[in-house]
Coordinates of C-alpha atoms in Angstrom, one line a residue:
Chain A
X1 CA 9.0 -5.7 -8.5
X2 CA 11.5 -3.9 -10.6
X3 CA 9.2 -1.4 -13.0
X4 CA 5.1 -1.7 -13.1
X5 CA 5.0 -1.7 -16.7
X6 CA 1.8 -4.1 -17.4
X7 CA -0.8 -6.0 -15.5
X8 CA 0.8 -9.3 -17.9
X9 CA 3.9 -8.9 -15.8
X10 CA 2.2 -9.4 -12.1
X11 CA 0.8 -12.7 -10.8
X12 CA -2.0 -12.8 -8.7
X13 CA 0.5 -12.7 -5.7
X14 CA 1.9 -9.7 -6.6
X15 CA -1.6 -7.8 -6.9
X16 CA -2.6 -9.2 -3.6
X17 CA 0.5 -7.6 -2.1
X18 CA -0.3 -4.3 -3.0
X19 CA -3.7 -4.7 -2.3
X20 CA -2.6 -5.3 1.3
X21 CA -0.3 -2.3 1.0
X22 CA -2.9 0.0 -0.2
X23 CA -5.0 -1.0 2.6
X24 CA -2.0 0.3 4.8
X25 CA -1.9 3.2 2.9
X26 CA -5.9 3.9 3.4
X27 CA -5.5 3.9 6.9
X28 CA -2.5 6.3 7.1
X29 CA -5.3 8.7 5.0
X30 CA -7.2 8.2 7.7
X31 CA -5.1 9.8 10.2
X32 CA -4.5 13.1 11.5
X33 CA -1.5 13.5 9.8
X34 CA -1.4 11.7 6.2
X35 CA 1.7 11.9 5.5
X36 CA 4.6 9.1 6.3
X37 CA 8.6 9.8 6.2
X38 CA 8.9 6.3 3.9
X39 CA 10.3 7.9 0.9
X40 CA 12.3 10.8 2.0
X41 CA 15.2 12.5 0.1
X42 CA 14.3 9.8 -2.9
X43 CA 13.3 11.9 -6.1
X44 CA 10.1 11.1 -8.6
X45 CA 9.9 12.4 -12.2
X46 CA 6.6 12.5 -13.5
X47 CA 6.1 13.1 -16.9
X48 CA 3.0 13.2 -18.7
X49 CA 2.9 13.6 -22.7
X50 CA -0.9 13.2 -22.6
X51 CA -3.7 15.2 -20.9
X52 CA -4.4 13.4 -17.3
X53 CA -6.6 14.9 -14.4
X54 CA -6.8 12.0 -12.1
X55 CA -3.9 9.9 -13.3
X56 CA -1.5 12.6 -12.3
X57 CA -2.8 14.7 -9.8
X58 CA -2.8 11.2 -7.4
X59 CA 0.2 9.4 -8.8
X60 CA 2.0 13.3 -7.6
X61 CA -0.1 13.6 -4.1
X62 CA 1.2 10.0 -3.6
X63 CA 4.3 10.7 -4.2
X64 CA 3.9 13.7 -1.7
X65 CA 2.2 11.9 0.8
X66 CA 5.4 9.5 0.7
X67 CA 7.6 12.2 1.5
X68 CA 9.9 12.1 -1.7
X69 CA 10.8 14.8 -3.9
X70 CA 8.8 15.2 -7.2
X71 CA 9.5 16.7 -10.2
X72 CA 6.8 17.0 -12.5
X73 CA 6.8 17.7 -16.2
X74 CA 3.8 18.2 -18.5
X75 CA 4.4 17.9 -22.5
X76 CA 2.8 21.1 -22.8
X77 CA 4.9 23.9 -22.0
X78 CA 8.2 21.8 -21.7
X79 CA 11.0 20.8 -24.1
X80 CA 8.7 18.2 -25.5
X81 CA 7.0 21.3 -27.2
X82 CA 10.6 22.2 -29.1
X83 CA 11.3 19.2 -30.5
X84 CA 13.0 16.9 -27.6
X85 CA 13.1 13.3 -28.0
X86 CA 11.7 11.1 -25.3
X87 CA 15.3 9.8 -24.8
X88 CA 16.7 12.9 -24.8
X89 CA 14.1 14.3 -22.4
X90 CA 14.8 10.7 -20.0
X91 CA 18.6 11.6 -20.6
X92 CA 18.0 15.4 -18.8
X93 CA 15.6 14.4 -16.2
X94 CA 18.1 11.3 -15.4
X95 CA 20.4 14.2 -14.1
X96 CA 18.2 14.0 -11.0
X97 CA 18.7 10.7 -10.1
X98 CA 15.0 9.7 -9.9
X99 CA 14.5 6.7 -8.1
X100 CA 11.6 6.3 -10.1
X101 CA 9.9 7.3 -13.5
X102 CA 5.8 8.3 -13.4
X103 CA 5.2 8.1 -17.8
X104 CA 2.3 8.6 -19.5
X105 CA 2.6 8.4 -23.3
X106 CA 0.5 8.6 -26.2
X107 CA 2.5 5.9 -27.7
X108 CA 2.3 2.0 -26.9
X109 CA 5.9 0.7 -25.6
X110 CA 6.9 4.0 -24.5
X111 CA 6.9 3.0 -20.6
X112 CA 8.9 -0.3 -22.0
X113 CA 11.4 1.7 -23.6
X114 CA 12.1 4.2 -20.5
X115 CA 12.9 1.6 -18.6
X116 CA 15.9 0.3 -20.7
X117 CA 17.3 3.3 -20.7
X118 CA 17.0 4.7 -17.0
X119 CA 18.4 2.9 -13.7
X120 CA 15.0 4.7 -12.2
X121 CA 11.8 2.4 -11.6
X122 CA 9.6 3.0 -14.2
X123 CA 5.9 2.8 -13.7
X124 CA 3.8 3.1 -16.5
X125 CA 0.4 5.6 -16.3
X126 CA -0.7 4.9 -19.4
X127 CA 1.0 3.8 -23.1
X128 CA -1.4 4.7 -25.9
X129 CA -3.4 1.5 -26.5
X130 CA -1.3 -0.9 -24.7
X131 CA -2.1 -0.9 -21.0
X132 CA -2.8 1.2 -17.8
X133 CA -1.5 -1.0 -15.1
X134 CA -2.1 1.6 -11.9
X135 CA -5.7 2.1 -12.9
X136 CA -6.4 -1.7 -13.0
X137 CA -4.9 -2.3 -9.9
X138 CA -7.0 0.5 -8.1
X139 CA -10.0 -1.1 -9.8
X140 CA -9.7 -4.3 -8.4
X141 CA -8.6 -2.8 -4.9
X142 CA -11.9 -0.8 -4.8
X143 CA -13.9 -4.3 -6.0
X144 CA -12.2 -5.8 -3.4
X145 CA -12.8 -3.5 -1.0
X146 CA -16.9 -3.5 -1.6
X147 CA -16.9 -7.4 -2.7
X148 CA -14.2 -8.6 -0.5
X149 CA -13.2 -11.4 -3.5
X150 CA -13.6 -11.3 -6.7
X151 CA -13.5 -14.7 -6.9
X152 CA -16.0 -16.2 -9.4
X153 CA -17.9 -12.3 -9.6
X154 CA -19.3 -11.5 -13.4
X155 CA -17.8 -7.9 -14.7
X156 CA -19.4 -6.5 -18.0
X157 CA -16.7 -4.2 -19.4
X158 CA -19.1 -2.1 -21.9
X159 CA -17.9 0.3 -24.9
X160 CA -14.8 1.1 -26.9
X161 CA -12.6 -1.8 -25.5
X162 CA -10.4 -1.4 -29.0
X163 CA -9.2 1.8 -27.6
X164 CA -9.0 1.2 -24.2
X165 CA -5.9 0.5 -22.2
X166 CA -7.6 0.8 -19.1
X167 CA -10.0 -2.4 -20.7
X168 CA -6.7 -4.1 -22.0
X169 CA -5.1 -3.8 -18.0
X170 CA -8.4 -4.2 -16.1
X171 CA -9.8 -6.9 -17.7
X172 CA -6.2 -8.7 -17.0
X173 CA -6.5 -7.9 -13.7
X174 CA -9.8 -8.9 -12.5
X175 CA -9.3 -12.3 -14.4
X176 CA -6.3 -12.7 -12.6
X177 CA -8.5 -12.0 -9.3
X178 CA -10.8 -14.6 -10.3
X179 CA -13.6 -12.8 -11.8
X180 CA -15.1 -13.5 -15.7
X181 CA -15.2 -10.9 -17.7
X182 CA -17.1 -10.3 -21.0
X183 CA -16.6 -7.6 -22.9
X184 CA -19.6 -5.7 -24.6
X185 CA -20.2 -3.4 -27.3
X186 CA -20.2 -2.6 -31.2
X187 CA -18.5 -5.1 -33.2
X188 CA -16.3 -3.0 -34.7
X189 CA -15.0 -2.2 -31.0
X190 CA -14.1 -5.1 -29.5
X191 CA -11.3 -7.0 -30.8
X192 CA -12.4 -10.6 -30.7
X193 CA -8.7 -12.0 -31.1
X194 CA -7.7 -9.9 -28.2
X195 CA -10.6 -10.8 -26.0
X196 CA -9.8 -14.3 -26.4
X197 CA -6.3 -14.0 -25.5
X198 CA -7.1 -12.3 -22.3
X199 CA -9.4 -14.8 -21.6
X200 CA -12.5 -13.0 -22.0
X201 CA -16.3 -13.7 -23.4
X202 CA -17.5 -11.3 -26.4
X203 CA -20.8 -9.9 -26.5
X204 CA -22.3 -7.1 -28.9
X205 CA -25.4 -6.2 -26.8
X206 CA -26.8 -5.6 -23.7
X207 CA -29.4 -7.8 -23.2
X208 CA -27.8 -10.2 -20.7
X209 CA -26.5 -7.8 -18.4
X210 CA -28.6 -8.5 -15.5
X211 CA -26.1 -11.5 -14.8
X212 CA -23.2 -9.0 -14.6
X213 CA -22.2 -8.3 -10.4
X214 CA -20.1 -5.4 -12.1
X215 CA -20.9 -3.3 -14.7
X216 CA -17.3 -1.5 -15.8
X217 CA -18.6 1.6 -18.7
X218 CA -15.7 2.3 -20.6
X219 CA -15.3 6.3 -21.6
X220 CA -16.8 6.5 -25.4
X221 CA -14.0 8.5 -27.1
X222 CA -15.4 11.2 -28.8
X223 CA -13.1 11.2 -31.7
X224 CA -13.8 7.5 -32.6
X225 CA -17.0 9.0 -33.8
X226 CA -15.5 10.7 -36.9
X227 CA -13.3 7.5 -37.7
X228 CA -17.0 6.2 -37.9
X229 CA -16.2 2.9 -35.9
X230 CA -19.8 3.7 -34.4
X231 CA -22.8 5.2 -36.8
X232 CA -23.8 7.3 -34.8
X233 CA -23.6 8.6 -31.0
X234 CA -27.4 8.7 -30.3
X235 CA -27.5 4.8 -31.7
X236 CA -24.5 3.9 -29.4
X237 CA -26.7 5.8 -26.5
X238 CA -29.7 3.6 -27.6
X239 CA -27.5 0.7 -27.5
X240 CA -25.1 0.5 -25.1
X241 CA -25.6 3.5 -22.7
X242 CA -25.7 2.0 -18.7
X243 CA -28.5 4.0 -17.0
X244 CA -30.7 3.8 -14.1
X245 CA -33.2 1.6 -16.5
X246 CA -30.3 -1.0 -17.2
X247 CA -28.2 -0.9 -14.1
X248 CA -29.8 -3.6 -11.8
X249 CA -30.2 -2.8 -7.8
X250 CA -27.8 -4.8 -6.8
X251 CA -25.1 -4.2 -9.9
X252 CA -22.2 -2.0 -9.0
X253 CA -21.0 0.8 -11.6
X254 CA -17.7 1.7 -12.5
X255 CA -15.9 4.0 -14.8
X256 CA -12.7 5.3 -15.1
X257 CA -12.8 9.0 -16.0
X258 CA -13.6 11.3 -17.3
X259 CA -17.3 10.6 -18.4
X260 CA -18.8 11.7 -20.9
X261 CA -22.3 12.0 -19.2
X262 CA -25.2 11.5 -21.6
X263 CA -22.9 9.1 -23.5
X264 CA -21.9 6.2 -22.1
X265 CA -23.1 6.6 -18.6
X266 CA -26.5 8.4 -18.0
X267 CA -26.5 11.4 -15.2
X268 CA -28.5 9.2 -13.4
X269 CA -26.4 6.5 -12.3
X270 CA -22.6 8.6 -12.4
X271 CA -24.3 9.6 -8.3
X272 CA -26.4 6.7 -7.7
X273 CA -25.6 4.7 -4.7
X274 CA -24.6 1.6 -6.6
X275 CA -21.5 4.0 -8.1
X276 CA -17.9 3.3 -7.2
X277 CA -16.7 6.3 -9.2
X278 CA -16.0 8.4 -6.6
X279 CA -14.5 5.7 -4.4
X280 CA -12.0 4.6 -7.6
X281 CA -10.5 8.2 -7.6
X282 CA -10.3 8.0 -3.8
X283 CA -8.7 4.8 -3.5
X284 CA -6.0 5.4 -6.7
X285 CA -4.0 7.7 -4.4
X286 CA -3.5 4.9 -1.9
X287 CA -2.9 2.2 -4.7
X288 CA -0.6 4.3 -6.0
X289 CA 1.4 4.9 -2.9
X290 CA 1.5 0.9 -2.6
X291 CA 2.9 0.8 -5.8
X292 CA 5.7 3.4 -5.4
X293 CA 6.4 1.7 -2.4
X294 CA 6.2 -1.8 -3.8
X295 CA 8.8 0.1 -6.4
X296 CA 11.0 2.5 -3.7
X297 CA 11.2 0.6 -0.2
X298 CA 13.2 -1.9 -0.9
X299 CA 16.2 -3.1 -3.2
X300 CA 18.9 -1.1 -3.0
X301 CA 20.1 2.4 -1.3
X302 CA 19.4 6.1 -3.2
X303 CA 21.1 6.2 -6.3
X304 CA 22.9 9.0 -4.8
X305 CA 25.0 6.0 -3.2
X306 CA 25.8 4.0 -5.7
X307 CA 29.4 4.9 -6.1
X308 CA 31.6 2.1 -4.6
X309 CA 32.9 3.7 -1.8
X310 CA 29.5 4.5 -0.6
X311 CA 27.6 1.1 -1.3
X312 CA 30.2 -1.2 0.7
X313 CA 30.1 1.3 3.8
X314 CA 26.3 0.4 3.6
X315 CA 26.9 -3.3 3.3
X316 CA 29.9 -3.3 6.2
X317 CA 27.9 -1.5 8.8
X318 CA 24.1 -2.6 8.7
X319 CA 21.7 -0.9 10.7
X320 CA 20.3 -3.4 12.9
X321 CA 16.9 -4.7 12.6
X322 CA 15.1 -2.6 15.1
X323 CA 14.3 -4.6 18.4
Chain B
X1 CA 20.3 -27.0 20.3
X2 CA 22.3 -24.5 21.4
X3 CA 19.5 -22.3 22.7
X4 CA 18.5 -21.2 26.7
X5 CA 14.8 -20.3 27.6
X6 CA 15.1 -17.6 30.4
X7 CA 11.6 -17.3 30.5
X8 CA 8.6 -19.7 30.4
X9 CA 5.4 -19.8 30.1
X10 CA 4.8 -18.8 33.7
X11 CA 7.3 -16.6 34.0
X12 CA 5.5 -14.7 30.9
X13 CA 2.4 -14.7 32.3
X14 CA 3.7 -13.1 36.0
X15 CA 6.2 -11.1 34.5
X16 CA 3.0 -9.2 32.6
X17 CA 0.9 -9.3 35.6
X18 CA 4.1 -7.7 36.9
X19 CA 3.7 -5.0 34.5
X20 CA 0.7 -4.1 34.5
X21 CA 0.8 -3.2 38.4
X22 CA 3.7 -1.1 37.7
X23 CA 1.4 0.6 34.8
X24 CA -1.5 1.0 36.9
X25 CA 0.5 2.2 40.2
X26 CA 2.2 5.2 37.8
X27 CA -0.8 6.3 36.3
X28 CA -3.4 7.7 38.9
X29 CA -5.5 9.0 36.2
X30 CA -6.0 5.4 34.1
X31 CA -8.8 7.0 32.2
X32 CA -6.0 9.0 30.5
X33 CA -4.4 5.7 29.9
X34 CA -4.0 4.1 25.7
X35 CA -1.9 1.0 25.2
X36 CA -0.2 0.2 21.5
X37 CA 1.5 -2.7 20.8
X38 CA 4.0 -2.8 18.0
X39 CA 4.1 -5.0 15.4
X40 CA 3.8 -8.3 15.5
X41 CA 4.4 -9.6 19.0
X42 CA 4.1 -6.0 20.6
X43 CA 0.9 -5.8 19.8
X44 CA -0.2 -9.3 20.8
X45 CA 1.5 -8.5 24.2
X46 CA -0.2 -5.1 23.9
X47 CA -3.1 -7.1 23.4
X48 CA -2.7 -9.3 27.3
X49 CA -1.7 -6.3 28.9
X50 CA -4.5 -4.3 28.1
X51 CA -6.9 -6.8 29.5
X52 CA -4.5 -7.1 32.6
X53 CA -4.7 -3.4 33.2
X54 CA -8.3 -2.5 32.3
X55 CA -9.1 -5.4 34.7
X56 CA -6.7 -3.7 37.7
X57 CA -8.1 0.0 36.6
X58 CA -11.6 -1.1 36.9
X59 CA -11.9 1.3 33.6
X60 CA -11.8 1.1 30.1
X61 CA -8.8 1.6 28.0
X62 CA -8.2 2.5 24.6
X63 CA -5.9 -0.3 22.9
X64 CA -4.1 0.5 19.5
X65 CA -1.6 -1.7 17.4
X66 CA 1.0 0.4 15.2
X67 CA 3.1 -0.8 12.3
X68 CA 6.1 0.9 11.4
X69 CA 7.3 0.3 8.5
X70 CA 6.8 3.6 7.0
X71 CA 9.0 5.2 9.6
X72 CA 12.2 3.0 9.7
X73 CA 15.5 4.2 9.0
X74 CA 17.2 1.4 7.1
X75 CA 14.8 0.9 4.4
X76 CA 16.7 1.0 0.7
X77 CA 19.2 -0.8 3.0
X78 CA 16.8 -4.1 3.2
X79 CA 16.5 -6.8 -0.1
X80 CA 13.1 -5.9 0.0
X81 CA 10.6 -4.4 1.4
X82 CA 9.3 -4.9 4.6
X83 CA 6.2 -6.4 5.1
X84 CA 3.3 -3.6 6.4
X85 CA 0.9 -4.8 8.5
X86 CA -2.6 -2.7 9.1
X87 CA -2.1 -0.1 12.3
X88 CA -5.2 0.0 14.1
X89 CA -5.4 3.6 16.6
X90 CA -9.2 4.2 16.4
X91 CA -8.9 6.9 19.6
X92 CA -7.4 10.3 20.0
X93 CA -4.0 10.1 21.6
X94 CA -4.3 13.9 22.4
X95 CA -3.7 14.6 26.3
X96 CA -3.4 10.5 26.9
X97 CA -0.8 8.7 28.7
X98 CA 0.4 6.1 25.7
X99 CA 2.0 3.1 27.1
X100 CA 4.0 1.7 23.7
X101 CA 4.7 -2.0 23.9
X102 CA 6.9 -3.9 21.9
X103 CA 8.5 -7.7 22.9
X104 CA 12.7 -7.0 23.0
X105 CA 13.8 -3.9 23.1
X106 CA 17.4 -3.4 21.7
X107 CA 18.8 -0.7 19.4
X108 CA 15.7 1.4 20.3
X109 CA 15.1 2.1 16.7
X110 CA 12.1 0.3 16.4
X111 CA 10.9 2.6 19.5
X112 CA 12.1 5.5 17.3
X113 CA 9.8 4.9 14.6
X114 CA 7.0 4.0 17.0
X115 CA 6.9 7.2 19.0
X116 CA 6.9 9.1 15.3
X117 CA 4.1 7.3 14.1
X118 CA 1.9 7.9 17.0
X119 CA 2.6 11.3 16.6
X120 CA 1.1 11.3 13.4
X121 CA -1.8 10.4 15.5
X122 CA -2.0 13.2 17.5
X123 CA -0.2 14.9 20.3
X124 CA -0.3 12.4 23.2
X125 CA 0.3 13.8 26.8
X126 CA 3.3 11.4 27.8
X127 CA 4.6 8.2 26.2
X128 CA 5.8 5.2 28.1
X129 CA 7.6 1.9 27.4
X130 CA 6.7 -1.3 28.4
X131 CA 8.9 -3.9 27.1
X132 CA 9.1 -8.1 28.1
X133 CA 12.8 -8.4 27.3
X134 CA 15.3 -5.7 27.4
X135 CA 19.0 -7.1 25.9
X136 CA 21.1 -3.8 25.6
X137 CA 23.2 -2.4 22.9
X138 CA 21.2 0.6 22.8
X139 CA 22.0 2.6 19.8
X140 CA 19.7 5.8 20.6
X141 CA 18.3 7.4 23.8
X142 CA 15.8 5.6 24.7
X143 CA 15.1 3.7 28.3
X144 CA 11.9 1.6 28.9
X145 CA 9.8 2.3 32.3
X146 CA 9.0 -1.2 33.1
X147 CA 10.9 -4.0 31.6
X148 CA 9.8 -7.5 32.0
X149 CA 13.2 -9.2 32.1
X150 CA 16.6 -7.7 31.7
X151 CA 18.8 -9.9 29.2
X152 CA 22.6 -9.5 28.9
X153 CA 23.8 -10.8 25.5
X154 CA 26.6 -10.6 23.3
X155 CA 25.6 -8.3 20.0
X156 CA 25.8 -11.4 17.6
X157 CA 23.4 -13.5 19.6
X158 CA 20.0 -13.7 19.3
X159 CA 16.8 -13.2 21.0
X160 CA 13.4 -15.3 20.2
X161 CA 10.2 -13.9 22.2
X162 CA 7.4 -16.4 21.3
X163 CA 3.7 -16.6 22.1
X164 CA 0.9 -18.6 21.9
X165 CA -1.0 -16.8 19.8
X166 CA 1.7 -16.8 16.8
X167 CA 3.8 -19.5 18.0
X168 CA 2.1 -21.6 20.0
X169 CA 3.9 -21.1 23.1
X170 CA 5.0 -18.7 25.5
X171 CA 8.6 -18.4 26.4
X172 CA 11.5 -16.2 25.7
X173 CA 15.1 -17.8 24.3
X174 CA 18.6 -16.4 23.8
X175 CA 20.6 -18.9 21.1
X176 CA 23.9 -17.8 19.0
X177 CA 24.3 -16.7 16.4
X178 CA 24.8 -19.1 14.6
X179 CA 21.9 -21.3 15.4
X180 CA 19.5 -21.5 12.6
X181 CA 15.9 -19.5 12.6
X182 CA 13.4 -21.7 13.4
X183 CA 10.4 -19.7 14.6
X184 CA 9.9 -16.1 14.1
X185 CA 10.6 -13.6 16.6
X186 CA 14.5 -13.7 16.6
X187 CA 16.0 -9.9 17.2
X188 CA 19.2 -9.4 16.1
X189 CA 21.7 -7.6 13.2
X190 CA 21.6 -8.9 10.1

């Protein structure tokens, strides 16, 4: 794996790897000391043009917890606020040598376009619309972690799927896994060409939810309210809200944060014992030290050796595999 | 093929037995005794020992597996990146006797990495080494306390430990360098 830029790119294979990873990963959080020497003297940029609370804050503890150097630059209160390109912003943090490159972006493509102009691995966090590959692949690790497969397992994905990249990755990846997904919610939010691309059944109501092992709430952006894609909030509460009512006792609940609670997910059922939410944020950290390892352990040396002199010494004189 | 078992299955099996007197005569205090294997054949050597010596002790023993992985020092040097397998250390090391095992030892790096994983673990009292095969060209300081066989081989060649439980049989074999890989387990530079 070169860049994580999409959940399209990766083949079952290659989730499975890094599910196997991040299990590795788990139990070095389990340990007195949680921190591994894998990644030392590599640099990470991170650099978030959106607002991000979990996203972030684990992508940079993993990259901590990995040992490397981060560098981590908010759109707020950088350049970006001047007036600096994206490539002009990739061009000055390049001067680093990151090994890789952490991007969120309001803008769809934006991870894409990083990665053609930096030698760092890119890993996308999140490109407007288009997809959020890390969040996907935490989802499926905490299914698979509860579930053990998700072979043949129904997931509901309910709510504003049109604007949702994390809908657009996850419901790639648990397909991919082996689960059928059916997307639910207003018509005007679920993009019925889409759906069937990805392989997905369409529903506009709630009514056969009880046949759903995984109920996945998507959050209900606020601001979709005034491009009136939905009436009215209290009609999509009446409609489509997952509460203690709807959610079956053996259903498991997911969301991605941050809720909007009262919307889309009732108080109710955010702490009740069917809930993964709390166990998603926990297990994105060690996804997302899979993935930068996935990204950063092997392939070639620390650009910091790339000049010729340098790369052959490291080819003529191999460090032994350890015996 | 050009490739020489020095050990068989027999010779496995008394050269552990071996061992694990040695382990048990060393360490009055076997309550204060842990055993890790290292990944993959340490531990499944980690794995016979551990019954050997609980059996001798007439106590139980903590047994742990490590991978390490995380802690080598050639990784961005490797095509890819090495396969991590799950450590297992569900005890507290603190104030124990660790006994590391791993199946050849050779530039000790692998050791290396072990002894700073455990760490991460906790502070153990002492660590020891147990190894089956020992075949020189150490490149750090590091000496086993009980060695199961002492092999003197060129750098180039290689060594193959194999067991039944991932191979299907017990035996150790030195072949050249150029021989082929057939089964896992082969030690040697790339």
């Amino acid at each position: 794996m070169r860049h994580l830029l999409s959940i399209a790119d990766l083949d079952r294979d290659e989730i499975e790897r890094i599910m196997e990873l991040a299990d590795s990963f788990a139990e070095v959080g389990r340990r007195d000391i949680k921190k591994v020497p894998t990644l030392r003297g590599r640099t990470v940029v991170s650099l978030f043009y959106e607002s991000s609370t979990r996203t972030s804050s684990s992508f940079e503890l993993a990259v901590k917890r990995l040992s490397a150097d981060l560098v981590s630059v908010k759109a707020a209160g950088s350049s970006v606020d001047k007036g600096e390109s994206l490539r002009d912003t990739i061009a000055t943090l390049s001067a680093y040598e990151p090994e890789a490159i952490v991007i969120r972006s309001p803008h769809a493509g934006a991870a894409q376009l990083v990665a053609q102009w930096t030698d760092a691995a890119v890993v996308n966090a999140g490109d407007g619309k288009h997809e959020h590959p890390s969040q996907a692949l935490l989802d499926v690790y905490t299914l698979r972690e509860r579930l053990g497969a998700l072979d043949g397992k129904q997931v509901w994905i309910v709510g504003d799927v049109l604007h949702s990249r994390v809908a657009r990755s996850t419901a790639q990846a648990f397909t991919k896994m082996g689960a059928a997904v059916t997307l639910c919610g207003p018509p005007p939010l679920i993009p019925r060409a889409a759906a069937e691309a990805l392989g997905c059944a369409v529903t506009y109501d709630l009514s056969g939810l009880g046949e759903a092992d995984v109920v996945y709430a998507l959050r209900m952006q606020r601001e979709r309210m005034a491009e009136s894609f939905v009436p009215s909030l209290r009609e999509y509460v009446a409609n489509y809200q997952i509460n203690e009512r709807r959610l079956g006792a053996r259903q498991l609940l997911m969301h991605p944060g941050p809720v909007n609670r009262g919307v889309e997910l009732s108080d109710d059922v955010i702490e009740h014992p069917n809930s993964l939410i709390t166990q998603q944020v926990r297990n994105g950290l060690f996804v997302r030290m899979a993935i930068l390892y996935e990204l950063l352990a092997g392939g070639e040396r620390p650009r910091g050796a790339r000049e010729q002199g340098a790369a052959e010494a490291a080819v003529s004189q191999p460090i032994g595999e350890p015996a | 093929m050009n490739e020489k078992v020095v050990l068989d299955r027999d010779d496995v099996r008394r050269t552990l037995v071996r061992i694990a007197h040695e382990i048990v005569e060393n360490n009055r205090d076997a309550q204060a005794l842990a055993i890790v294997g290292i990944h993959t054949r340490g531990a499944v050597l980690a794995n016979r020992l551990h019954a050997l010596v609980a059996e001798l002790a007439g106590t139980e023993i903590p047994l742990g597996d490590l991978d390490i992985s995380f802690y080598r020092d050639d990784l961005g040097e490797r095509p890819t990146a090495p396969v991590v397998h799950a450590s297992h250390l569900d005890f507290d090391p603190d104030d124990r006797t660790v006994v590391l095992v791993d199946d050849v030892l050779f530039t000790g790096r692998t050791v290396r990495a072990a002894i700073d994983a455990l760490f991460d673990y906790g502070r153990p009292a002492r660590v020891q080494l147990a190894v089956l095969a020992d075949r020189g060209h150490r490149e750090l300081p590091i000496r086993p306390d009980y060695v199961g066989k002492n092999l003197p081989t060129a750098r180039g060649e290689r060594v193959f430990v194999r067991l039944e439980e991932i191979d299907g049989v017990d035996e150790v074999a030195i072949a050249d360098a150029a021989e082929p890989v057939l089964t896992g387990g082969g030690k040697a530079p790339r």
